[in-house]
Short mmCIF file of C-alpha atoms in Angstrom, two decimals:
data_model
loop_
_atom_site.label_atom_id
_atom_site.label_comp_id
_atom_site.label_asym_id
_atom_site.label_seq_id
_atom_site.Cartn_x
_atom_site.Cartn_y
_atom_site.Cartn_z
CA MET A 1 72.56 132.78 51.00
CA LYS A 2 70.67 136.03 51.03
CA MET A 3 69.02 137.06 47.79
CA THR A 4 69.26 140.68 46.67
CA GLU A 5 66.01 142.51 46.09
CA THR A 6 65.23 143.16 42.44
CA LYS A 7 63.82 146.19 40.70
CA THR A 8 60.36 146.04 39.25
CA GLU A 9 60.70 148.75 36.57
CA THR A 10 62.26 148.03 33.18
CA GLU A 11 65.96 148.85 33.11
CA LYS A 12 67.47 150.85 30.26
CA VAL A 13 70.40 148.92 28.81
CA LEU A 14 73.34 149.69 26.52
CA LEU A 15 75.15 146.82 24.78
CA LEU A 16 78.89 146.89 24.04
CA SER A 17 80.39 144.47 21.51
CA VAL A 18 83.81 143.92 19.96
CA ASP A 19 83.85 142.29 16.52
CA THR A 20 87.09 140.33 16.14
CA ASN A 21 85.78 138.08 13.32
CA GLU A 22 86.01 135.04 15.63
CA TYR A 23 82.25 134.44 15.44
CA ASP A 24 79.10 135.86 13.84
CA ASN A 25 78.96 139.20 15.66
CA GLU A 26 75.58 140.26 14.28
CA MET A 27 73.94 137.03 15.45
CA SER A 28 75.62 137.29 18.85
CA VAL A 29 74.42 140.87 19.40
CA GLN A 30 70.88 139.97 18.37
CA GLU A 31 71.01 137.09 20.81
CA LEU A 32 72.26 139.44 23.54
CA LYS A 33 69.26 141.72 22.90
CA GLU A 34 66.95 138.74 23.40
CA LEU A 35 68.76 137.83 26.61
CA VAL A 36 68.30 141.39 27.89
CA ARG A 37 64.59 141.27 27.00
CA THR A 38 64.21 137.95 28.79
CA ALA A 39 65.92 139.40 31.87
CA GLY A 40 63.44 142.29 31.90
CA GLY A 41 65.59 144.99 30.32
CA ASP A 42 65.06 147.33 27.35
CA THR A 43 68.00 147.76 24.97
CA GLN A 44 68.38 151.48 24.21
CA GLY A 45 71.46 151.21 22.02
CA VAL A 46 74.31 149.06 20.74
CA ILE A 47 77.92 150.15 20.31
CA ILE A 48 80.04 147.80 18.18
CA GLN A 49 83.75 148.20 17.50
CA LYS A 50 85.82 146.20 15.00
CA LEU A 51 89.18 145.27 16.54
CA GLN A 52 91.76 142.56 15.99
CA LYS A 53 91.49 141.72 19.69
CA ILE A 54 89.55 142.95 22.71
CA ASN A 55 91.18 145.81 24.64
CA PRO A 56 92.65 144.12 27.76
CA VAL A 57 92.09 147.21 29.91
CA SER A 58 88.77 148.74 28.83
CA PHE A 59 87.19 146.04 26.57
CA ILE A 60 86.62 148.67 23.83
CA GLY A 61 88.91 151.42 22.55
CA SER A 62 89.12 154.93 24.04
CA GLY A 63 87.03 156.53 21.28
CA LYS A 64 84.15 154.08 21.66
CA LEU A 65 84.46 154.33 25.44
CA ALA A 66 83.91 158.10 25.22
CA GLU A 67 80.92 157.47 22.92
CA ALA A 68 79.49 154.99 25.42
CA GLU A 69 80.03 157.44 28.30
CA LEU A 70 78.09 160.15 26.47
CA PHE A 71 75.30 157.73 25.54
CA CYS A 72 74.95 156.52 29.15
CA HIS A 73 74.73 160.10 30.39
CA ASN A 74 72.23 161.33 27.76
CA GLN A 75 69.96 158.27 27.86
CA GLU A 76 70.21 157.74 31.64
CA ILE A 77 71.33 154.14 31.15
CA ASP A 78 70.84 151.83 34.14
CA LEU A 79 73.02 148.95 32.95
CA VAL A 80 75.75 148.22 30.41
CA VAL A 81 76.09 144.64 29.14
CA CYS A 82 79.28 143.54 27.36
CA ASP A 83 79.06 140.76 24.78
CA GLY A 84 81.91 138.73 26.20
CA THR A 85 83.52 137.78 29.49
CA LEU A 86 85.03 140.71 31.40
CA THR A 87 88.19 140.61 33.46
CA THR A 88 88.36 142.32 36.84
CA THR A 89 90.31 145.23 35.33
CA GLN A 90 87.91 145.69 32.41
CA GLN A 91 84.87 145.80 34.65
CA ARG A 92 86.51 148.24 37.05
CA VAL A 93 87.57 150.60 34.23
CA LEU A 94 84.19 150.46 32.49
CA THR A 95 82.23 150.99 35.72
CA LYS A 96 84.33 154.03 36.61
CA ALA A 97 84.16 155.56 33.12
CA LEU A 98 80.48 154.92 32.43
CA LYS A 99 79.28 155.65 35.98
CA THR A 100 76.73 152.85 35.87
CA ARG A 101 76.54 149.12 36.53
CA VAL A 102 78.44 146.92 34.08
CA ILE A 103 78.01 143.17 33.64
CA ASP A 104 79.07 140.66 30.99
CA ARG A 105 77.27 138.01 28.95
CA THR A 106 77.93 135.28 31.53
CA VAL A 107 76.40 137.25 34.42
CA LEU A 108 73.36 138.09 32.28
CA ILE A 109 72.74 134.41 31.47
CA LEU A 110 73.30 133.47 35.11
CA ASP A 111 70.72 136.07 36.11
CA ILE A 112 68.14 134.58 33.72
CA PHE A 113 68.92 131.10 35.02
CA ALA A 114 68.52 132.33 38.60
CA SER A 115 65.04 133.70 37.93
CA GLY A 116 64.00 130.65 35.89
CA ALA A 117 65.16 127.74 38.05
CA LYS A 118 62.21 126.14 39.83
CA THR A 119 63.38 122.77 41.14
CA ALA A 120 65.86 122.18 43.95
CA GLU A 121 68.42 120.84 41.48
CA GLY A 122 68.00 123.78 39.12
CA LYS A 123 68.53 126.28 41.94
CA LEU A 124 71.60 124.43 43.19
CA GLN A 125 73.08 124.34 39.70
CA VAL A 126 72.55 128.08 39.26
CA GLU A 127 74.10 128.91 42.62
CA LEU A 128 77.09 126.67 41.91
CA ALA A 129 77.67 128.37 38.55
CA GLN A 130 77.40 131.80 40.20
CA LEU A 131 79.90 130.84 42.88
CA ASN A 132 82.34 129.48 40.29
CA TYR A 133 82.07 132.78 38.43
CA ALA A 134 82.51 134.79 41.64
CA LEU A 135 85.54 132.74 42.67
CA ALA A 136 87.21 133.27 39.28
CA ASN A 137 86.55 137.02 39.42
CA LEU A 138 86.85 137.74 43.14
CA ALA A 139 90.10 139.68 43.27
CA GLY A 140 89.45 143.42 43.21
CA ARG A 141 85.67 143.12 42.84
CA GLY A 142 84.59 143.58 46.43
CA GLU A 143 84.02 147.30 46.05
CA GLU A 144 81.97 147.06 42.86
CA PHE A 145 79.74 144.26 44.08
CA SER A 146 79.20 145.80 47.50
CA ARG A 147 77.60 148.79 45.74
CA LEU A 148 75.16 146.72 43.71
CA GLY A 149 71.52 147.32 44.42
CA GLY A 150 68.80 145.41 42.64
CA GLY A 151 68.32 144.79 38.96
CA ILE A 152 69.52 142.58 36.12
CA GLY A 153 72.63 140.65 37.05
CA THR A 154 72.00 140.73 40.79
CA ARG A 155 69.41 137.99 41.24
CA GLY A 156 69.85 134.49 42.61
CA PRO A 157 71.18 132.81 45.70
CA GLY A 158 74.79 133.01 44.48
CA GLU A 159 74.84 136.82 44.17
CA THR A 160 76.01 137.85 47.60
CA LYS A 161 77.89 140.93 48.75
CA LEU A 162 81.37 139.89 47.81
CA GLU A 163 83.11 140.80 51.01
CA THR A 164 82.77 137.02 51.33
CA ASP A 165 86.24 135.49 51.12
CA ARG A 166 87.42 132.62 48.94
CA ARG A 167 87.37 130.19 51.83
CA HIS A 168 83.69 130.81 52.48
CA ILE A 169 82.83 130.50 48.77
CA ARG A 170 84.78 127.24 48.46
CA ARG A 171 83.07 125.87 51.55
CA ARG A 172 79.66 126.70 50.09
CA LYS A 173 80.71 125.23 46.73
CA ASN A 174 81.68 121.94 48.36
CA ALA A 175 78.32 121.76 50.14
CA LEU A 176 76.44 122.44 46.89
CA GLU A 177 78.44 119.84 44.99
CA GLU A 178 77.58 117.21 47.60
CA GLN A 179 73.87 118.06 47.39
CA LEU A 180 74.01 117.94 43.58
CA LYS A 181 75.73 114.54 43.66
CA SER A 182 72.82 113.19 45.67
CA LEU A 183 70.25 114.64 43.24
CA GLN A 184 72.26 113.45 40.23
CA LYS A 185 72.37 109.95 41.70
CA ARG A 186 68.58 110.04 42.01
CA ARG A 187 68.32 111.08 38.35
CA GLU A 188 70.67 108.26 37.33
CA ASN A 189 68.53 105.78 39.27
CA MET A 190 65.43 107.04 37.43
CA ARG A 191 67.20 106.49 34.11
CA GLU A 192 68.23 102.98 35.17
CA ARG A 193 64.65 102.18 36.12
CA ARG A 194 63.49 103.37 32.70
CA LYS A 195 66.00 101.04 31.05
CA LYS A 196 64.99 98.07 33.19
CA ASP A 197 61.34 98.77 32.41
CA SER A 198 62.27 99.06 28.69
CA VAL A 199 61.03 102.66 28.59
CA VAL A 200 62.20 104.29 25.35
CA THR A 201 63.06 107.98 25.71
CA CYS A 202 63.09 110.83 23.21
CA ALA A 203 64.72 114.13 24.26
CA ILE A 204 63.66 117.42 22.64
CA VAL A 205 66.84 119.47 22.28
CA GLY A 206 67.81 122.60 20.43
CA TYR A 207 68.34 126.32 20.57
CA THR A 208 66.58 128.20 23.34
CA ASN A 209 63.15 129.56 22.35
CA ALA A 210 62.81 127.17 19.38
CA GLY A 211 59.46 125.92 20.73
CA LYS A 212 60.48 122.77 22.62
CA SER A 213 57.98 123.18 25.46
CA THR A 214 55.19 124.07 23.01
CA LEU A 215 55.90 120.88 21.05
CA LEU A 216 55.83 118.81 24.25
CA ASN A 217 52.50 120.39 25.21
CA THR A 218 50.98 119.79 21.77
CA LEU A 219 52.06 116.15 21.48
CA THR A 220 51.16 115.13 25.05
CA ASN A 221 48.37 117.60 26.00
CA SER A 222 50.42 118.68 29.00
CA GLY A 223 50.64 122.07 30.65
CA VAL A 224 54.38 122.75 30.63
CA LEU A 225 55.29 126.45 30.82
CA ALA A 226 55.94 127.76 27.30
CA GLU A 227 56.97 131.41 26.97
CA ASP A 228 58.38 133.60 24.20
CA LYS A 229 61.67 134.17 25.95
CA LEU A 230 65.05 132.51 26.29
CA PHE A 231 65.59 129.71 28.80
CA ALA A 232 61.92 129.41 29.78
CA THR A 233 62.72 125.76 30.60
CA LEU A 234 65.68 124.96 32.86
CA ASP A 235 64.47 121.78 34.51
CA PRO A 236 63.81 118.68 32.37
CA THR A 237 60.16 117.64 32.10
CA SER A 238 59.00 114.15 31.05
CA ARG A 239 55.66 113.16 29.52
CA ALA A 240 54.45 109.84 28.09
CA LEU A 241 53.42 109.68 24.42
CA LYS A 242 51.76 106.89 22.42
CA LEU A 243 52.93 106.60 18.82
CA PRO A 244 50.54 105.85 15.92
CA ASP A 245 51.72 102.21 15.84
CA GLY A 246 50.73 101.76 19.50
CA ARG A 247 54.23 101.82 20.99
CA ASP A 248 54.95 104.07 23.97
CA ILE A 249 57.76 106.58 24.31
CA MET A 250 58.80 109.08 26.99
CA LEU A 251 59.28 112.66 25.71
CA ILE A 252 61.74 114.83 27.65
CA ASP A 253 61.92 118.63 27.38
CA THR A 254 65.44 119.96 28.09
CA VAL A 255 67.23 123.26 28.75
CA GLY A 256 67.84 125.27 25.58
CA PHE A 257 71.21 125.75 23.91
CA ILE A 258 72.80 129.07 23.03
CA SER A 259 75.89 130.14 21.10
CA ARG A 260 79.01 130.70 23.18
CA LEU A 261 77.34 129.17 26.22
CA PRO A 262 79.86 129.79 29.02
CA HIS A 263 81.72 126.61 29.94
CA LEU A 264 80.87 126.96 33.62
CA LEU A 265 77.16 126.80 32.69
CA VAL A 266 77.71 123.67 30.59
CA GLU A 267 79.47 122.12 33.58
CA ALA A 268 76.83 123.23 36.09
CA PHE A 269 73.94 121.93 33.99
CA LYS A 270 75.68 118.78 32.79
CA SER A 271 73.41 116.48 34.80
CA THR A 272 70.36 118.14 33.24
CA LEU A 273 71.88 118.00 29.76
CA GLU A 274 72.68 114.33 30.32
CA GLU A 275 69.00 113.65 29.72
CA ALA A 276 69.84 114.29 26.07
CA VAL A 277 72.96 112.12 26.18
CA CYS A 278 71.06 109.19 27.68
CA ALA A 279 67.95 109.43 25.47
CA ASP A 280 67.32 106.82 22.77
CA ILE A 281 66.24 109.40 20.17
CA LEU A 282 66.92 113.15 19.87
CA LEU A 283 64.51 115.66 18.34
CA LEU A 284 66.71 118.59 17.31
CA LEU A 285 64.27 121.50 17.16
CA ALA A 286 65.13 124.51 15.00
CA ASP A 287 63.14 127.75 14.58
CA ALA A 288 62.36 127.87 10.84
CA SER A 289 61.29 131.52 11.09
CA ASP A 290 64.78 132.55 12.27
CA ASN A 291 67.12 133.86 9.57
CA GLU A 292 70.02 132.16 11.38
CA VAL A 293 68.21 128.81 11.62
CA GLU A 294 71.08 126.79 10.10
CA GLU A 295 73.75 128.52 12.21
CA LYS A 296 71.76 127.88 15.39
CA LYS A 297 71.14 124.28 14.37
CA GLN A 298 74.92 123.89 14.01
CA THR A 299 75.43 125.42 17.47
CA SER A 300 73.11 122.77 18.89
CA LEU A 301 74.94 119.99 17.04
CA ASP A 302 78.28 121.28 18.33
CA LEU A 303 77.05 121.18 21.93
CA LEU A 304 75.61 117.69 21.46
CA ARG A 305 79.01 116.63 20.16
CA GLU A 306 80.68 118.17 23.22
CA LEU A 307 78.28 116.22 25.45
CA GLY A 308 79.01 112.98 23.56
CA ALA A 309 75.53 112.57 22.08
CA GLU A 310 76.27 113.04 18.38
CA ASN A 311 75.92 109.31 17.59
CA LYS A 312 72.30 109.14 18.73
CA PRO A 313 69.51 108.98 16.13
CA ILE A 314 68.82 112.67 15.48
CA ILE A 315 65.59 113.90 13.85
CA THR A 316 65.88 117.52 12.71
CA VAL A 317 62.56 119.28 13.30
CA TYR A 318 62.03 122.66 11.62
CA ASN A 319 59.38 124.28 13.82
CA LYS A 320 57.30 127.45 13.29
CA CYS A 321 56.91 126.74 9.55
CA ASP A 322 53.53 128.48 9.69
CA ILE A 323 55.31 131.82 10.11
CA ALA A 324 58.55 131.04 8.25
CA GLU A 325 59.03 132.99 5.04
CA ASN A 326 62.17 131.01 4.14
CA SER A 327 60.82 127.49 4.74
CA TYR A 328 61.22 126.52 1.08
CA LEU A 329 64.99 127.00 1.42
CA MET A 330 65.37 124.36 4.10
CA PRO A 331 67.48 121.35 3.16
CA ALA A 332 65.50 118.15 2.68
CA SER A 333 66.87 115.00 4.26
CA LYS A 334 65.52 111.61 5.23
CA ASN A 335 65.52 112.38 8.95
CA SER A 336 64.11 115.93 8.91
CA VAL A 337 60.58 117.28 8.97
CA LYS A 338 58.83 120.67 8.84
CA ILE A 339 56.16 121.30 11.45
CA SER A 340 54.22 123.89 13.40
CA ALA A 341 53.82 122.97 17.05
CA VAL A 342 51.09 125.63 17.31
CA THR A 343 48.89 124.65 14.34
CA GLY A 344 49.75 120.93 14.29
CA VAL A 345 50.99 120.92 10.69
CA GLY A 346 53.53 118.15 10.08
CA LEU A 347 53.06 116.42 13.45
CA ASP A 348 51.84 113.17 11.86
CA ALA A 349 55.00 113.03 9.76
CA LEU A 350 57.07 113.74 12.88
CA LEU A 351 55.42 110.91 14.83
CA ASN A 352 56.07 108.54 11.94
CA LEU A 353 59.73 109.55 11.91
CA ILE A 354 59.98 108.88 15.65
CA ALA A 355 58.46 105.44 15.05
CA GLU A 356 60.98 104.76 12.27
CA ASN A 357 63.85 105.65 14.62
CA TYR A 358 62.43 103.64 17.51
CA PRO A 359 65.29 101.57 18.94
CA GLU A 360 65.54 97.85 18.43
CA GLN A 361 63.36 95.90 20.84
CA THR A 362 65.21 94.05 23.57
CA VAL A 363 65.07 90.45 24.72
CA GLU A 364 65.91 89.31 28.22
CA ILE A 365 68.43 86.44 28.27
CA THR A 366 70.14 84.39 30.94
CA ALA A 367 73.46 82.80 30.07
CA VAL A 368 76.61 81.32 31.55
CA LEU A 369 79.62 82.79 29.76
CA PRO A 370 82.91 80.84 29.94
CA TYR A 371 85.71 82.89 31.44
CA LYS A 372 87.53 82.76 28.11
CA GLU A 373 84.63 84.79 26.61
CA SER A 374 85.48 87.94 28.59
CA SER A 375 84.94 90.03 25.45
CA LEU A 376 81.25 89.03 25.42
CA LEU A 377 80.88 90.12 29.04
CA SER A 378 82.54 93.46 28.22
CA TRP A 379 80.14 93.88 25.28
CA LEU A 380 77.15 93.29 27.57
CA HIS A 381 78.32 95.98 29.98
CA SER A 382 78.91 98.53 27.21
CA SER A 383 76.02 97.78 24.85
CA ALA A 384 73.24 96.11 26.87
CA LEU A 385 71.56 96.32 30.25
CA VAL A 386 72.99 93.82 32.75
CA LEU A 387 70.33 92.91 35.32
CA ASP A 388 72.26 90.29 37.31
CA GLU A 389 75.78 88.90 37.35
CA LYS A 390 77.38 86.09 39.38
CA TYR A 391 80.73 84.31 39.15
CA THR A 392 80.42 80.51 39.25
CA GLU A 393 82.69 77.51 38.67
CA LYS A 394 81.48 77.12 35.07
CA GLY A 395 81.69 80.80 34.19
CA VAL A 396 79.91 84.12 34.65
CA TYR A 397 76.15 83.82 35.09
CA VAL A 398 74.44 86.87 33.60
CA LYS A 399 70.89 88.07 33.12
CA ALA A 400 70.65 90.91 30.63
CA LYS A 401 68.45 92.75 28.15
CA VAL A 402 69.98 92.77 24.67
CA GLY A 403 68.73 93.84 21.25
CA ARG A 404 67.01 91.15 19.22
CA GLY A 405 69.67 91.44 16.54
CA SER A 406 72.45 90.68 19.02
CA VAL A 407 70.98 87.55 20.62
CA TYR A 408 72.96 85.34 18.21
CA LYS A 409 76.21 86.29 19.99
CA PHE A 410 75.03 84.39 23.07
CA LEU A 411 73.15 81.44 21.57
CA PRO A 412 75.75 78.79 22.62
CA TYR A 413 75.49 79.97 26.25
CA ILE A 414 71.82 80.95 26.65
CA SER A 415 69.82 78.90 29.11
CA ALA A 416 66.33 80.43 28.82
CA PRO A 417 65.55 83.47 26.64
CA SER A 418 62.34 85.27 27.38
CA GLU A 419 60.49 88.31 26.04
#
């Protein structure tokens, strides 16, 4: 698909927000400003309206719409970004009234993802998310999108001139999904190889711009891109790390979380986020210098729960303590630590915590399980790594790697345990 050319100058942006008390509006608007900055824009103003519910026709009320129209005219605004998801009608009404380009929060995040994706999988995931958004908002949008030039919200392989019909979009979607399945299978195979080789993994997760890439660089002396902007990392990066007790672990940097992350983005990046689900240990990184540190930590925990990773060992890491004025207020718990990935403060304590949470070592066993012990076989498939399995006259022959503490379950049937 043809990419639209982008502007090089900084775009002047106006933010529109409706406060319905459904979420922390102040935090959301601040986050939207950061998203605009990351996309290359300059927020000139913010118009917030308190309403019981969003106006279904114009997003904001008529009075605030008139205020926004005047602001756009006087400040020569290039782009209006709405802190929410716009319907076709809302975007059409706003575009006509404000006489400038109008996008919503989802399109802004998609634009950042489009400019940040580097690997083949990352680019495919972005395009798929863009197509899903376009398909859901296609009706009545052909005219608006055909007029788009360059600028924020127009980047990426999925942003085409939308005279493209649904059939063409669906056909492209199907092709992308097939390509992603192939890449996801390759990622799954890599994870299986790690398990077979007894490689223990530790995923660094958390809110975007909390310092995950900086921590990975500091701990492993690697050169992963670390920038002061949202979603600097979209593609997972792995680096080996030796713990103080001599054991090895694989650190994985992952895509950052964000509040109200659009569901289509969660779906598109699920295979990337699965690196967190499949890791043995999670480092939940939180920016200690952020006034909303606890709220953003909770956002990360909520997304981990949605992904099914809440039962993993989670170490809460309060980063940027060297510049945090409120660090003394942070809750103390057994599995949390305060660090600075830049200065190195607290990293020894962090490494010790990782060592304490290191998963139980595994033992390779071979056994013949009687057919009446089907529950043991089911347990192996759900809680261990089955390397080989054959059905014989005496029972099911299995070779598997199980935790040392679980070997006793199989003692009557083990033929030759080995390290």
